[in-house]
Each structure stands twice: as structure tokens, then as C-alpha cells.
């Protein structure tokens, strides 16, 4: 079937063998092609074609390999490499833009639940040129970013956290992107349940907003996840979004039930948002 190609920046959870999250494959960033109408989508954003030369593979979750979806829902293709370090081509935002992105960066010590998780940085932050769309999760797509800095972290349980700072031409554009996040997360429970039903899972997804502060908000999603943008299996996802001037700051970390008992209390999300807005 013919494909209509539209470059998208997609954040994919990719797991290494033996239950260890490889530093070079925690959140692979890759460009996908959109399938035309009539092509059955495998998961929220993963598609049947892939713009890079990386071979298609079925990601494995914290509990090991999962069943491959039906023939009409091929598993997503992923790139088994980390986002490259800053290159001259990635400096599209200019010095002022890069400075604004860098100013929003958090450290491992600032992440939620740091006592239990013992967060560590995976590598120096990566600065790159975003595509027309940035997909945070199965529910949220952000458009119009002109700059992008990403920082990955790993916990003592080998679970990930990622901060994405997206730069925009002006504050109004960043505000519109923030509102798009609010809209996507408002419908995230329904979106997640529909995805679960598509894969024959119990529709157990629950999403609730845990904190707000001006143009800042936090959510918790608990569900049996579908592989693709998320690692498969029972888990809790913690999502944070903050607008700071012309930058949209997104922070996300996961608790996988198979890796460790859930230890984070979302009552602390107000403090997390306060740290992200400074």
C-alpha cells in the first residue's frame, strides 16, 4: 500500500536484553512515515514504514518478549541507537535559543522519588533539530518546535526518565503547544483504553491530573501498557509539562511493576512542578 511520508520526531522506549536498559537505546529518536488511510496502525504512533535503515524489531518489556500483534498490526520499527550528540546542523535555534533550552535542564538530584530511584544521567544532554511533530506518548503530539534538547536518566531499577525541552519561535507558540498537551492528556484515559482494546487487553487505564501551577501541570497514568511508545506491562507513568517563556519543558518517568514496587506518591508533584518552573 502506498505511504504518505511525513517526518515525525518520535520518542520510543527500547529495552535491552537481560532486563537492563542500555544507555544507547533507552529512548531512541527516529523518523517514521505515516501510513495512508486504510493501513492498520499497530500502536498509537508506530507505523508500518520507517525512514531510517534500522531493521524492524519487536521491543521487549521488563517481563521479557511479548506476543507479536496480528498480521494486520505489525510491530513498530525502532532504531537501536541513542540520539546523537549536538552537531552544527542541530543548532537551528541559534545561541539564544540553545541558552533558553539549557536553562530548563534538570539534574538527577532534582527528579521525583530520587531516594528510592537513585537516578543517574545516562549521557550529556543531546541537542537536535526537531521534526514537524514530537510525540511524547500515545496521547500527546506537539507541533511547531524549532529547537530540542533531551536528557535521559536511569534509575536503580533500570527504569527510565526523560526530559525534553522544546524551543518555539515565541512565547505564544510555546503556550499553544502547552495547551495541546493539556488537550491530549485530558483525553488520555479514553485514548489509552481504546489502544488496549485494540490489542485485546483489559481496558484498565486510569489517568488523573495530580498537580497544577499556572502554566504547569502533572499527570499520573496507571495501566497495562501496549508495547510501542511505552514498554509493555503493568506500570505507572508520571508526566509533567511546563511552559517557560518560549520553551515547553516535558518530563516523564515510569514505574514498571515487574521492575520494583511502585514507590512514588504523586502528592509530591506540586513540588516537582515548582522545580521545573524556576
PDB file of C-alpha atoms in Angstrom:
ATOM      1  CA  UNK A   1       0.000   0.000   0.000  1.00  0.00           C
ATOM      2  CA  UNK A   2       1.239   3.458  -0.860  1.00  0.00           C
ATOM      3  CA  UNK A   3       2.553   5.534   2.012  1.00  0.00           C
ATOM      4  CA  UNK A   4       2.314   9.243   2.572  1.00  0.00           C
ATOM      5  CA  UNK A   5       5.619  10.235   4.160  1.00  0.00           C
ATOM      6  CA  UNK A   6       5.582  12.817   6.922  1.00  0.00           C
ATOM      7  CA  UNK A   7       8.677  13.115   9.104  1.00  0.00           C
ATOM      8  CA  UNK A   8       7.887  12.933  12.809  1.00  0.00           C
ATOM      9  CA  UNK A   9      10.137  13.023  15.846  1.00  0.00           C
ATOM     10  CA  UNK A  10       9.045  10.091  17.994  1.00  0.00           C
ATOM     11  CA  UNK A  11      10.265   9.078  21.449  1.00  0.00           C
ATOM     12  CA  UNK A  12      10.282   5.274  21.735  1.00  0.00           C
ATOM     13  CA  UNK A  13      11.006   3.123  24.756  1.00  0.00           C
ATOM     14  CA  UNK A  14      13.531   0.476  23.648  1.00  0.00           C
ATOM     15  CA  UNK A  15      14.693  -2.208  26.043  1.00  0.00           C
ATOM     16  CA  UNK A  16      17.964  -4.124  26.050  1.00  0.00           C
ATOM     17  CA  UNK A  17      18.278  -7.822  26.893  1.00  0.00           C
ATOM     18  CA  UNK A  18      18.514  -9.330  30.363  1.00  0.00           C
ATOM     19  CA  UNK A  19      16.209  -6.639  31.735  1.00  0.00           C
ATOM     20  CA  UNK A  20      18.907  -3.956  31.559  1.00  0.00           C
ATOM     21  CA  UNK A  21      18.122  -0.648  29.878  1.00  0.00           C
ATOM     22  CA  UNK A  22      21.028   0.118  27.541  1.00  0.00           C
ATOM     23  CA  UNK A  23      22.298   3.679  27.636  1.00  0.00           C
ATOM     24  CA  UNK A  24      22.388   3.689  23.853  1.00  0.00           C
ATOM     25  CA  UNK A  25      18.765   2.596  23.467  1.00  0.00           C
ATOM     26  CA  UNK A  26      16.646   3.957  26.297  1.00  0.00           C
ATOM     27  CA  UNK A  27      14.648   6.449  24.285  1.00  0.00           C
ATOM     28  CA  UNK A  28      15.582   6.075  20.627  1.00  0.00           C
ATOM     29  CA  UNK A  29      14.606   9.032  18.496  1.00  0.00           C
ATOM     30  CA  UNK A  30      13.662   8.242  14.930  1.00  0.00           C
ATOM     31  CA  UNK A  31      11.647   9.433  11.966  1.00  0.00           C
ATOM     32  CA  UNK A  32       8.622   7.448  10.896  1.00  0.00           C
ATOM     33  CA  UNK A  33       6.481   7.556   7.795  1.00  0.00           C
ATOM     34  CA  UNK A  34       2.722   7.909   8.250  1.00  0.00           C
ATOM     35  CA  UNK A  35       0.635   5.145   6.736  1.00  0.00           C
ATOM     36  CA  UNK A  36      -2.073   6.297   4.349  1.00  0.00           C
ATOM     37  CA  UNK A  37      -5.764   5.834   5.113  1.00  0.00           C
ATOM     38  CA  UNK A  38      -6.713   2.193   5.249  1.00  0.00           C
ATOM     39  CA  UNK A  39      -3.404   0.988   6.703  1.00  0.00           C
ATOM     40  CA  UNK A  40      -3.996  -0.524  10.146  1.00  0.00           C
ATOM     41  CA  UNK A  41      -1.878   1.295  12.786  1.00  0.00           C
ATOM     42  CA  UNK A  42      -0.007  -1.030  15.195  1.00  0.00           C
ATOM     43  CA  UNK A  43       0.159   1.329  18.170  1.00  0.00           C
ATOM     44  CA  UNK A  44      -0.621   4.967  18.793  1.00  0.00           C
ATOM     45  CA  UNK A  45       2.187   6.378  16.631  1.00  0.00           C
ATOM     46  CA  UNK A  46       4.265   3.473  15.346  1.00  0.00           C
ATOM     47  CA  UNK A  47       3.750   2.798  11.637  1.00  0.00           C
ATOM     48  CA  UNK A  48       4.475   0.158   9.050  1.00  0.00           C
ATOM     49  CA  UNK A  49       7.260   2.035   7.302  1.00  0.00           C
ATOM     50  CA  UNK A  50      10.483   3.528   8.642  1.00  0.00           C
ATOM     51  CA  UNK A  51      12.681   6.272   7.246  1.00  0.00           C
ATOM     52  CA  UNK A  52      15.923   5.007   8.744  1.00  0.00           C
ATOM     53  CA  UNK A  53      17.760   1.848   7.752  1.00  0.00           C
ATOM     54  CA  UNK A  54      17.339   0.196  11.148  1.00  0.00           C
ATOM     55  CA  UNK A  55      15.633  -3.212  10.829  1.00  0.00           C
ATOM     56  CA  UNK A  56      12.207  -3.749  12.348  1.00  0.00           C
ATOM     57  CA  UNK A  57      12.232  -5.431  15.741  1.00  0.00           C
ATOM     58  CA  UNK A  58       9.753  -6.273  18.453  1.00  0.00           C
ATOM     59  CA  UNK A  59      10.662  -4.385  21.649  1.00  0.00           C
ATOM     60  CA  UNK A  60      10.783  -6.411  24.832  1.00  0.00           C
ATOM     61  CA  UNK A  61       9.441  -5.157  28.105  1.00  0.00           C
ATOM     62  CA  UNK A  62      10.531  -5.568  31.709  1.00  0.00           C
ATOM     63  CA  UNK A  63       8.956  -9.024  31.773  1.00  0.00           C
ATOM     64  CA  UNK A  64      10.626 -10.231  28.562  1.00  0.00           C
ATOM     65  CA  UNK A  65       9.352 -10.595  24.977  1.00  0.00           C
ATOM     66  CA  UNK A  66       5.676 -10.096  24.338  1.00  0.00           C
ATOM     67  CA  UNK A  67       3.423 -11.608  21.726  1.00  0.00           C
ATOM     68  CA  UNK A  68       3.653 -10.029  18.308  1.00  0.00           C
ATOM     69  CA  UNK A  69       0.445  -8.266  17.222  1.00  0.00           C
ATOM     70  CA  UNK A  70      -1.653  -9.712  14.428  1.00  0.00           C
ATOM     71  CA  UNK A  71      -0.548  -9.662  10.812  1.00  0.00           C
ATOM     72  CA  UNK A  72      -2.573  -6.508  10.189  1.00  0.00           C
ATOM     73  CA  UNK A  73      -0.827  -4.803  13.080  1.00  0.00           C
ATOM     74  CA  UNK A  74       2.886  -5.277  12.524  1.00  0.00           C
ATOM     75  CA  UNK A  75       5.199  -4.409  15.442  1.00  0.00           C
ATOM     76  CA  UNK A  76       6.775  -0.952  15.367  1.00  0.00           C
ATOM     77  CA  UNK A  77      10.209  -0.465  13.835  1.00  0.00           C
ATOM     78  CA  UNK A  78      12.735   1.078  16.189  1.00  0.00           C
ATOM     79  CA  UNK A  79      16.231   2.493  15.993  1.00  0.00           C
ATOM     80  CA  UNK A  80      18.649   0.848  18.415  1.00  0.00           C
ATOM     81  CA  UNK A  81      20.807   3.892  18.921  1.00  0.00           C
ATOM     82  CA  UNK A  82      20.640   6.915  21.140  1.00  0.00           C
ATOM     83  CA  UNK A  83      20.049  10.447  19.935  1.00  0.00           C
ATOM     84  CA  UNK A  84      23.341  11.807  18.607  1.00  0.00           C
ATOM     85  CA  UNK A  85      25.296  14.488  20.400  1.00  0.00           C
ATOM     86  CA  UNK A  86      24.958  18.094  19.365  1.00  0.00           C
ATOM     87  CA  UNK A  87      26.025  18.789  15.792  1.00  0.00           C
ATOM     88  CA  UNK A  88      26.240  22.080  13.842  1.00  0.00           C
ATOM     89  CA  UNK A  89      23.108  21.085  11.913  1.00  0.00           C
ATOM     90  CA  UNK A  90      21.206  20.784  15.182  1.00  0.00           C
ATOM     91  CA  UNK A  91      21.856  24.397  16.168  1.00  0.00           C
ATOM     92  CA  UNK A  92      18.833  25.748  14.332  1.00  0.00           C
ATOM     93  CA  UNK A  93      17.621  27.731  17.348  1.00  0.00           C
ATOM     94  CA  UNK A  94      20.747  29.884  17.475  1.00  0.00           C
ATOM     95  CA  UNK A  95      22.764  30.811  20.567  1.00  0.00           C
ATOM     96  CA  UNK A  96      19.847  32.488  22.352  1.00  0.00           C
ATOM     97  CA  UNK A  97      17.583  29.512  21.732  1.00  0.00           C
ATOM     98  CA  UNK A  98      20.135  26.993  22.940  1.00  0.00           C
ATOM     99  CA  UNK A  99      20.702  29.060  26.060  1.00  0.00           C
ATOM    100  CA  UNK A 100      16.973  29.052  26.783  1.00  0.00           C
ATOM    101  CA  UNK A 101      16.816  25.275  26.363  1.00  0.00           C
ATOM    102  CA  UNK A 102      19.839  24.720  28.591  1.00  0.00           C
ATOM    103  CA  UNK A 103      18.339  26.922  31.315  1.00  0.00           C
ATOM    104  CA  UNK A 104      15.467  24.466  31.758  1.00  0.00           C
ATOM    105  CA  UNK A 105      17.638  21.384  32.246  1.00  0.00           C
ATOM    106  CA  UNK A 106      17.146  19.371  35.444  1.00  0.00           C
ATOM    107  CA  UNK A 107      19.719  17.171  37.152  1.00  0.00           C
ATOM    108  CA  UNK A 108      19.344  13.655  38.509  1.00  0.00           C
ATOM    109  CA  UNK A 109      19.085  15.095  42.039  1.00  0.00           C
ATOM    110  CA  UNK A 110      16.010  17.134  41.012  1.00  0.00           C
ATOM    111  CA  UNK A 111      13.995  14.170  39.709  1.00  0.00           C
ATOM    112  CA  UNK A 112      10.988  12.831  41.638  1.00  0.00           C
ATOM    113  CA  UNK A 113      11.386   9.935  44.086  1.00  0.00           C
ATOM    114  CA  UNK A 114      15.180  10.273  43.980  1.00  0.00           C
ATOM    115  CA  UNK A 115      15.733   8.390  47.265  1.00  0.00           C
ATOM    116  CA  UNK A 116      14.086   5.212  46.015  1.00  0.00           C
ATOM    117  CA  UNK A 117      15.024   5.564  42.343  1.00  0.00           C
ATOM    118  CA  UNK A 118      18.655   6.737  42.759  1.00  0.00           C
ATOM    119  CA  UNK A 119      18.580   8.435  39.363  1.00  0.00           C
ATOM    120  CA  UNK A 120      21.721   8.765  37.249  1.00  0.00           C
ATOM    121  CA  UNK A 121      22.289  10.622  33.997  1.00  0.00           C
ATOM    122  CA  UNK A 122      22.816   8.340  31.023  1.00  0.00           C
ATOM    123  CA  UNK A 123      24.875  10.778  28.936  1.00  0.00           C
ATOM    124  CA  UNK A 124      25.321  14.515  28.359  1.00  0.00           C
ATOM    125  CA  UNK A 125      22.195  16.239  27.026  1.00  0.00           C
ATOM    126  CA  UNK A 126      21.619  15.965  23.291  1.00  0.00           C
ATOM    127  CA  UNK A 127      20.593  18.988  21.214  1.00  0.00           C
ATOM    128  CA  UNK A 128      18.973  18.371  17.845  1.00  0.00           C
ATOM    129  CA  UNK A 129      16.605  19.736  15.250  1.00  0.00           C
ATOM    130  CA  UNK A 130      13.028  18.542  15.880  1.00  0.00           C
ATOM    131  CA  UNK A 131      10.811  17.206  13.128  1.00  0.00           C
ATOM    132  CA  UNK A 132       7.376  18.632  12.286  1.00  0.00           C
ATOM    133  CA  UNK A 133       5.847  16.608  15.139  1.00  0.00           C
ATOM    134  CA  UNK A 134       7.119  15.462  18.518  1.00  0.00           C
ATOM    135  CA  UNK A 135       5.229  12.593  20.134  1.00  0.00           C
ATOM    136  CA  UNK A 136       5.506  12.488  23.924  1.00  0.00           C
ATOM    137  CA  UNK A 137       3.330   9.410  24.435  1.00  0.00           C
ATOM    138  CA  UNK A 138       0.255   7.720  22.999  1.00  0.00           C
ATOM    139  CA  UNK A 139      -1.856  10.767  23.893  1.00  0.00           C
ATOM    140  CA  UNK A 140       0.236  13.856  23.187  1.00  0.00           C
ATOM    141  CA  UNK A 141       1.693  15.238  19.954  1.00  0.00           C
ATOM    142  CA  UNK A 142       3.473  18.609  19.901  1.00  0.00           C
ATOM    143  CA  UNK A 143       3.945  20.595  16.685  1.00  0.00           C
ATOM    144  CA  UNK A 144       5.922  23.644  15.663  1.00  0.00           C
ATOM    145  CA  UNK A 145       9.072  23.284  17.795  1.00  0.00           C
ATOM    146  CA  UNK A 146      12.246  24.813  16.362  1.00  0.00           C
ATOM    147  CA  UNK A 147      14.720  23.503  18.951  1.00  0.00           C
ATOM    148  CA  UNK A 148      15.018  20.401  21.080  1.00  0.00           C
ATOM    149  CA  UNK A 149      17.239  19.308  23.952  1.00  0.00           C
ATOM    150  CA  UNK A 150      16.866  15.870  25.523  1.00  0.00           C
ATOM    151  CA  UNK A 151      18.343  14.397  28.708  1.00  0.00           C
ATOM    152  CA  UNK A 152      17.954  10.742  29.669  1.00  0.00           C
ATOM    153  CA  UNK A 153      18.205   9.231  33.138  1.00  0.00           C
ATOM    154  CA  UNK A 154      18.134   5.692  34.515  1.00  0.00           C
ATOM    155  CA  UNK A 155      17.044   4.508  37.941  1.00  0.00           C
ATOM    156  CA  UNK A 156      18.460   1.855  40.235  1.00  0.00           C
ATOM    157  CA  UNK A 157      15.617  -0.344  38.944  1.00  0.00           C
ATOM    158  CA  UNK A 158      16.726   0.179  35.311  1.00  0.00           C
ATOM    159  CA  UNK A 159      13.642   2.254  34.555  1.00  0.00           C
ATOM    160  CA  UNK A 160      13.812   5.467  32.511  1.00  0.00           C
ATOM    161  CA  UNK A 161      13.180   9.158  32.954  1.00  0.00           C
ATOM    162  CA  UNK A 162      13.497  11.647  30.113  1.00  0.00           C
ATOM    163  CA  UNK A 163      13.399  15.416  29.990  1.00  0.00           C
ATOM    164  CA  UNK A 164      12.579  17.028  26.635  1.00  0.00           C
ATOM    165  CA  UNK A 165      12.856  20.802  26.306  1.00  0.00           C
ATOM    166  CA  UNK A 166      11.246  22.102  23.114  1.00  0.00           C
ATOM    167  CA  UNK A 167      12.001  25.621  21.903  1.00  0.00           C
ATOM    168  CA  UNK A 168       9.489  27.691  19.915  1.00  0.00           C
ATOM    169  CA  UNK A 169       9.734  30.927  17.915  1.00  0.00           C
ATOM    170  CA  UNK A 170       7.959  32.883  20.654  1.00  0.00           C
ATOM    171  CA  UNK A 171       6.022  32.587  23.912  1.00  0.00           C
ATOM    172  CA  UNK A 172       2.665  32.450  22.126  1.00  0.00           C
ATOM    173  CA  UNK A 173       3.750  29.391  20.126  1.00  0.00           C
ATOM    174  CA  UNK A 174       5.004  27.675  23.271  1.00  0.00           C
ATOM    175  CA  UNK A 175       1.718  28.466  25.018  1.00  0.00           C
ATOM    176  CA  UNK A 176      -0.245  26.902  22.151  1.00  0.00           C
ATOM    177  CA  UNK A 177       1.931  23.778  22.396  1.00  0.00           C
ATOM    178  CA  UNK A 178       1.333  23.608  26.148  1.00  0.00           C
ATOM    179  CA  UNK A 179      -2.422  23.794  25.579  1.00  0.00           C
ATOM    180  CA  UNK A 180      -2.108  20.935  23.088  1.00  0.00           C
ATOM    181  CA  UNK A 181      -0.515  18.871  25.858  1.00  0.00           C
ATOM    182  CA  UNK A 182      -3.445  19.704  28.160  1.00  0.00           C
ATOM    183  CA  UNK A 183      -5.920  18.606  25.499  1.00  0.00           C
ATOM    184  CA  UNK A 184      -4.105  15.352  24.804  1.00  0.00           C
ATOM    185  CA  UNK A 185      -3.818  14.449  28.467  1.00  0.00           C
ATOM    186  CA  UNK A 186      -7.470  15.352  29.125  1.00  0.00           C
ATOM    187  CA  UNK A 187      -8.449  12.591  26.688  1.00  0.00           C
ATOM    188  CA  UNK A 188      -5.580  10.263  27.596  1.00  0.00           C
ATOM    189  CA  UNK A 189      -7.629   7.781  29.602  1.00  0.00           C
ATOM    190  CA  UNK A 190     -10.016   7.214  26.695  1.00  0.00           C
ATOM    191  CA  UNK A 191      -7.129   7.097  24.211  1.00  0.00           C
ATOM    192  CA  UNK A 192      -5.220   4.572  26.306  1.00  0.00           C
ATOM    193  CA  UNK A 193      -8.258   2.349  26.817  1.00  0.00           C
ATOM    194  CA  UNK A 194      -9.054   2.348  23.108  1.00  0.00           C
ATOM    195  CA  UNK A 195      -5.482   1.242  22.404  1.00  0.00           C
ATOM    196  CA  UNK A 196      -5.749  -1.529  24.999  1.00  0.00           C
ATOM    197  CA  UNK A 197      -8.988  -2.798  23.444  1.00  0.00           C
ATOM    198  CA  UNK A 198      -7.345  -2.811  20.017  1.00  0.00           C
ATOM    199  CA  UNK A 199      -4.732  -5.193  21.376  1.00  0.00           C
ATOM    200  CA  UNK A 200      -7.144  -7.402  23.292  1.00  0.00           C
ATOM    201  CA  UNK A 201      -6.132  -6.170  26.746  1.00  0.00           C
ATOM    202  CA  UNK A 202      -8.406  -5.249  29.622  1.00  0.00           C
ATOM    203  CA  UNK A 203      -9.225  -1.538  29.419  1.00  0.00           C
ATOM    204  CA  UNK A 204      -7.744  -0.700  32.827  1.00  0.00           C
ATOM    205  CA  UNK A 205      -6.050   2.639  32.037  1.00  0.00           C
ATOM    206  CA  UNK A 206      -6.629   5.403  34.567  1.00  0.00           C
ATOM    207  CA  UNK A 207      -5.349   8.950  34.106  1.00  0.00           C
ATOM    208  CA  UNK A 208      -5.625  11.736  36.650  1.00  0.00           C
ATOM    209  CA  UNK A 209      -4.197  15.206  36.926  1.00  0.00           C
ATOM    210  CA  UNK A 210      -2.083  15.351  40.058  1.00  0.00           C
ATOM    211  CA  UNK A 211      -0.975  18.998  40.243  1.00  0.00           C
ATOM    212  CA  UNK A 212      -1.287  22.380  38.504  1.00  0.00           C
ATOM    213  CA  UNK A 213       0.563  25.690  38.912  1.00  0.00           C
ATOM    214  CA  UNK A 214      -0.008  28.460  36.371  1.00  0.00           C
ATOM    215  CA  UNK A 215       1.124  27.102  33.009  1.00  0.00           C
ATOM    216  CA  UNK A 216       2.325  23.848  34.536  1.00  0.00           C
ATOM    217  CA  UNK A 217       0.564  20.543  35.069  1.00  0.00           C
ATOM    218  CA  UNK A 218       1.287  16.960  36.114  1.00  0.00           C
ATOM    219  CA  UNK A 219      -0.489  13.668  35.479  1.00  0.00           C
ATOM    220  CA  UNK A 220      -0.310  10.045  36.532  1.00  0.00           C
ATOM    221  CA  UNK A 221      -1.352   7.218  34.227  1.00  0.00           C
ATOM    222  CA  UNK A 222      -1.646   3.658  35.537  1.00  0.00           C
ATOM    223  CA  UNK A 223      -2.335   0.902  33.013  1.00  0.00           C
ATOM    224  CA  UNK A 224      -1.322  -2.338  31.400  1.00  0.00           C
ATOM    225  CA  UNK A 225       0.627  -0.753  28.582  1.00  0.00           C
ATOM    226  CA  UNK A 226       0.823  -1.728  24.936  1.00  0.00           C
ATOM    227  CA  UNK A 227       4.324  -2.047  23.534  1.00  0.00           C
ATOM    228  CA  UNK A 228       5.474   0.681  21.178  1.00  0.00           C
ATOM    229  CA  UNK A 229       5.776   4.170  22.625  1.00  0.00           C
ATOM    230  CA  UNK A 230       5.587   2.555  26.057  1.00  0.00           C
ATOM    231  CA  UNK A 231       7.207  -0.591  27.363  1.00  0.00           C
ATOM    232  CA  UNK A 232       4.549  -3.299  27.725  1.00  0.00           C
ATOM    233  CA  UNK A 233       3.084  -4.441  31.031  1.00  0.00           C
ATOM    234  CA  UNK A 234       1.550  -3.053  34.210  1.00  0.00           C
ATOM    235  CA  UNK A 235       3.052   0.307  35.132  1.00  0.00           C
ATOM    236  CA  UNK A 236       2.620   3.896  36.246  1.00  0.00           C
ATOM    237  CA  UNK A 237       3.670   6.807  34.031  1.00  0.00           C
ATOM    238  CA  UNK A 238       4.321  10.239  35.530  1.00  0.00           C
ATOM    239  CA  UNK A 239       4.096  13.167  33.104  1.00  0.00           C
ATOM    240  CA  UNK A 240       4.953  16.832  33.669  1.00  0.00           C
ATOM    241  CA  UNK A 241       4.535  19.816  31.326  1.00  0.00           C
ATOM    242  CA  UNK A 242       5.640  23.389  31.968  1.00  0.00           C
ATOM    243  CA  UNK A 243       5.784  26.452  29.736  1.00  0.00           C
ATOM    244  CA  UNK A 244       8.765  28.705  30.448  1.00  0.00           C
ATOM    245  CA  UNK A 245       8.796  31.658  28.064  1.00  0.00           C
ATOM    246  CA  UNK A 246       9.309  30.260  24.572  1.00  0.00           C
ATOM    247  CA  UNK A 247      10.227  26.774  25.868  1.00  0.00           C
ATOM    248  CA  UNK A 248       7.946  23.826  26.635  1.00  0.00           C
ATOM    249  CA  UNK A 249       9.510  21.562  29.257  1.00  0.00           C
ATOM    250  CA  UNK A 250       8.339  17.938  29.310  1.00  0.00           C
ATOM    251  CA  UNK A 251       9.429  15.432  31.945  1.00  0.00           C
ATOM    252  CA  UNK A 252       8.368  11.797  32.027  1.00  0.00           C
ATOM    253  CA  UNK A 253       9.311   8.847  34.206  1.00  0.00           C
ATOM    254  CA  UNK A 254       7.981   5.322  34.520  1.00  0.00           C
ATOM    255  CA  UNK A 255       7.490   2.785  37.280  1.00  0.00           C
ATOM    256  CA  UNK A 256       7.276  -0.768  35.910  1.00  0.00           C
ATOM    257  CA  UNK A 257       5.586  -3.243  38.233  1.00  0.00           C
ATOM    258  CA  UNK A 258       7.891  -6.034  37.089  1.00  0.00           C
ATOM    259  CA  UNK A 259      10.990  -3.985  37.988  1.00  0.00           C
ATOM    260  CA  UNK A 260      10.054  -2.852  41.504  1.00  0.00           C
ATOM    261  CA  UNK A 261       7.036  -1.978  43.661  1.00  0.00           C
ATOM    262  CA  UNK A 262       5.713   1.498  42.960  1.00  0.00           C
ATOM    263  CA  UNK A 263       7.298   3.883  45.415  1.00  0.00           C
ATOM    264  CA  UNK A 264       6.373   7.367  44.200  1.00  0.00           C
ATOM    265  CA  UNK A 265       3.485   9.304  45.762  1.00  0.00           C
ATOM    266  CA  UNK A 266       2.068  11.801  43.220  1.00  0.00           C
ATOM    267  CA  UNK A 267       1.267  14.117  46.124  1.00  0.00           C
ATOM    268  CA  UNK A 268       4.841  15.319  45.554  1.00  0.00           C
ATOM    269  CA  UNK A 269       4.026  16.515  42.020  1.00  0.00           C
ATOM    270  CA  UNK A 270       3.351  20.083  43.130  1.00  0.00           C
ATOM    271  CA  UNK A 271       6.962  20.304  44.301  1.00  0.00           C
ATOM    272  CA  UNK A 272       8.178  18.804  41.027  1.00  0.00           C
ATOM    273  CA  UNK A 273       6.309  21.455  39.050  1.00  0.00           C
ATOM    274  CA  UNK A 274       7.729  24.178  41.297  1.00  0.00           C
ATOM    275  CA  UNK A 275      11.235  22.939  40.486  1.00  0.00           C
ATOM    276  CA  UNK A 276      10.544  22.883  36.744  1.00  0.00           C
ATOM    277  CA  UNK A 277       9.155  26.439  36.697  1.00  0.00           C
ATOM    278  CA  UNK A 278      12.192  28.053  38.379  1.00  0.00           C
TER     279      UNK A 278
END
